[in-house]
Structures are given as C-alpha cells and as structure tokens.
Coordinates of C-alpha atoms in Angstrom, one line a residue:
M18 CA -33.0 127.5 72.9
N19 CA -30.5 129.5 70.9
V20 CA -26.9 129.4 71.5
P21 CA -25.3 132.8 71.8
N22 CA -22.6 133.7 69.1
H23 CA -19.1 134.3 70.9
P24 CA -16.3 135.9 68.4
N25 CA -13.3 133.6 68.6
Q26 CA -10.2 135.5 70.3
D27 CA -8.6 136.6 66.9
Q28 CA -12.1 138.3 66.2
I29 CA -12.0 140.4 69.1
L30 CA -11.5 144.0 67.8
L31 CA -10.4 146.9 70.0
E32 CA -12.9 149.3 68.8
N33 CA -15.8 146.8 69.2
V34 CA -14.3 146.4 72.8
L35 CA -14.1 150.1 73.7
N36 CA -17.6 150.9 71.8
A37 CA -19.0 148.2 74.1
L38 CA -17.7 149.7 77.3
G39 CA -19.3 153.3 76.2
S40 CA -22.1 153.0 78.2
P41 CA -22.1 153.1 82.6
L42 CA -24.7 150.2 82.5
R43 CA -22.0 147.9 80.8
L44 CA -19.3 149.4 83.0
T45 CA -21.1 148.2 85.6
V46 CA -21.2 144.6 84.4
L47 CA -17.6 145.0 84.0
K48 CA -16.9 145.8 87.3
V49 CA -19.1 143.0 88.6
L50 CA -17.7 140.3 86.5
S51 CA -13.9 141.4 87.3
D52 CA -14.2 138.8 90.2
G53 CA -13.7 136.1 87.8
Q54 CA -16.9 134.1 88.6
E55 CA -20.2 133.4 86.6
H56 CA -23.2 135.6 87.5
P57 CA -26.8 134.9 86.9
C58 CA -27.9 137.5 84.1
G59 CA -30.9 138.9 86.6
R60 CA -28.7 139.8 89.5
I61 CA -25.9 142.3 87.9
L62 CA -27.8 145.4 87.2
K63 CA -30.6 147.0 89.1
G64 CA -33.6 148.7 87.6
A65 CA -33.0 147.6 84.0
S66 CA -35.8 145.8 81.9
K67 CA -35.1 142.4 80.6
S68 CA -35.1 144.0 77.1
T69 CA -32.6 146.6 78.1
M70 CA -30.4 143.6 80.1
T71 CA -30.6 141.5 76.9
H72 CA -29.3 144.3 74.5
H73 CA -26.7 145.0 76.7
W74 CA -25.4 141.3 77.1
R75 CA -25.3 141.2 73.2
V76 CA -23.1 144.1 73.0
L77 CA -20.8 142.7 75.1
R78 CA -20.8 139.4 74.1
D79 CA -20.5 140.1 70.6
S80 CA -17.5 142.4 71.3
G81 CA -16.0 139.4 73.0
L82 CA -15.9 140.8 76.6
I83 CA -18.0 138.1 78.0
W84 CA -19.2 134.6 78.1
Q85 CA -23.0 133.9 78.0
R86 CA -23.8 130.5 79.0
P87 CA -27.4 129.2 79.2
Y88 CA -28.2 127.5 82.5
G89 CA -32.0 126.6 83.3
R90 CA -34.3 129.7 82.6
E91 CA -31.5 132.3 82.5
N92 CA -27.9 132.8 81.6
L93 CA -24.7 132.9 83.4
L94 CA -22.2 135.7 82.8
S95 CA -18.4 135.6 82.9
L96 CA -15.6 137.8 81.9
R97 CA -13.4 136.6 79.2
R98 CA -10.4 137.6 81.1
E99 CA -7.7 135.2 79.2
D100 CA -8.8 136.1 75.9
M101 CA -8.8 139.8 76.5
D102 CA -5.4 139.5 78.1
M103 CA -3.9 137.7 75.3
R104 CA -5.4 139.9 72.7
F105 CA -5.0 143.3 74.5
P106 CA -2.5 142.9 77.4
G107 CA -3.4 145.5 80.0
L108 CA -6.3 146.7 78.8
L109 CA -8.6 145.1 81.1
D110 CA -6.4 146.0 84.2
S111 CA -6.4 149.7 83.3
L112 CA -10.3 149.5 82.7
L113 CA -10.9 147.8 85.8
S114 CA -8.7 149.9 87.8
A115 CA -10.7 152.9 86.7
V116 CA -14.1 151.7 87.3
K117 CA -12.9 150.8 90.8
T118 CA -10.8 154.0 91.8
D119 CA -12.0 156.7 89.5
E120 CA -14.5 158.9 91.6
Q121 CA -16.4 160.0 88.6
T122 CA -16.7 156.7 87.4
I123 CA -17.7 155.3 90.7
S124 CA -20.4 158.0 90.9
V125 CA -21.8 156.8 87.7
I126 CA -21.7 153.1 87.8
S127 CA -22.9 152.9 91.4
K128 CA -26.4 153.7 90.3
H129 CA -26.6 150.4 88.3
E130 CA -24.9 148.1 90.2
V131 CA -26.6 145.5 92.7
T132 CA -25.6 145.8 96.0
E133 CA -26.7 144.3 99.6
E134 CA -27.3 147.8 100.6
N135 CA -29.8 148.4 97.9
G136 CA -31.5 145.0 98.8
T137 CA -31.3 143.6 95.4
E138 CA -29.2 140.7 95.9

C-alpha cells in the first residue's frame, strides 16, 4: 500500500489551503474533522463515489489540511489542527465558525454531510 505524502508544516501554502476549501464537499470534510477525532474515510461524505472521495482526500492532504493514515482496508482522516494553527493562526477558527454558523454555507454543506438522520452513519 502506498503511504500518502503529507507536506511539512513549512511547505503548507495559504493559496493551496484556500483552493482546497473551494469545494462544498471539502468544507463538509473540514466540519466533520473539526471534532479533533480520526474518521474512517468512507463515513464522512454521503453520496460520493470512491473515486470522487479519493480525489478530495488527495486535495485536502496535499494542501496540508488533513492527515491520512492507512488503517486496514480504508484510511483514517484527521485535521492537521496544530500545523494549521502554527502556520496560519486564526484561519481554521474563522473557517470553522463560517461552516457552523453561516446559513448559506450550512445549507450547501448539509447536503453532503453524513448524519444520523439520513441513516448513513
């Protein structure tokens, strides 16, 4: 199994982080991972194909936003909170505030988030 490439903290670029979060699916991942836990990759987004999810994990990982760790037949994902806070203080807090409180953002990402109500968790 290939080990995913993760940029070092000093290689994380703001333009890559902002570009990575330009997708509602990836904003959804950010919200889910904001709890500080590791999550199985197949239980974060609903209605996305495996190839689509793989693409989004790669974009988030290559930008420096997430850790991806092989675990059995799937990967566990977690937010690189400490690295992001060191590199861009306050950025994650602002983004997470928006994904949790902005009505338009909530409306868009709620379509992709796995919840107990939609029976996919």
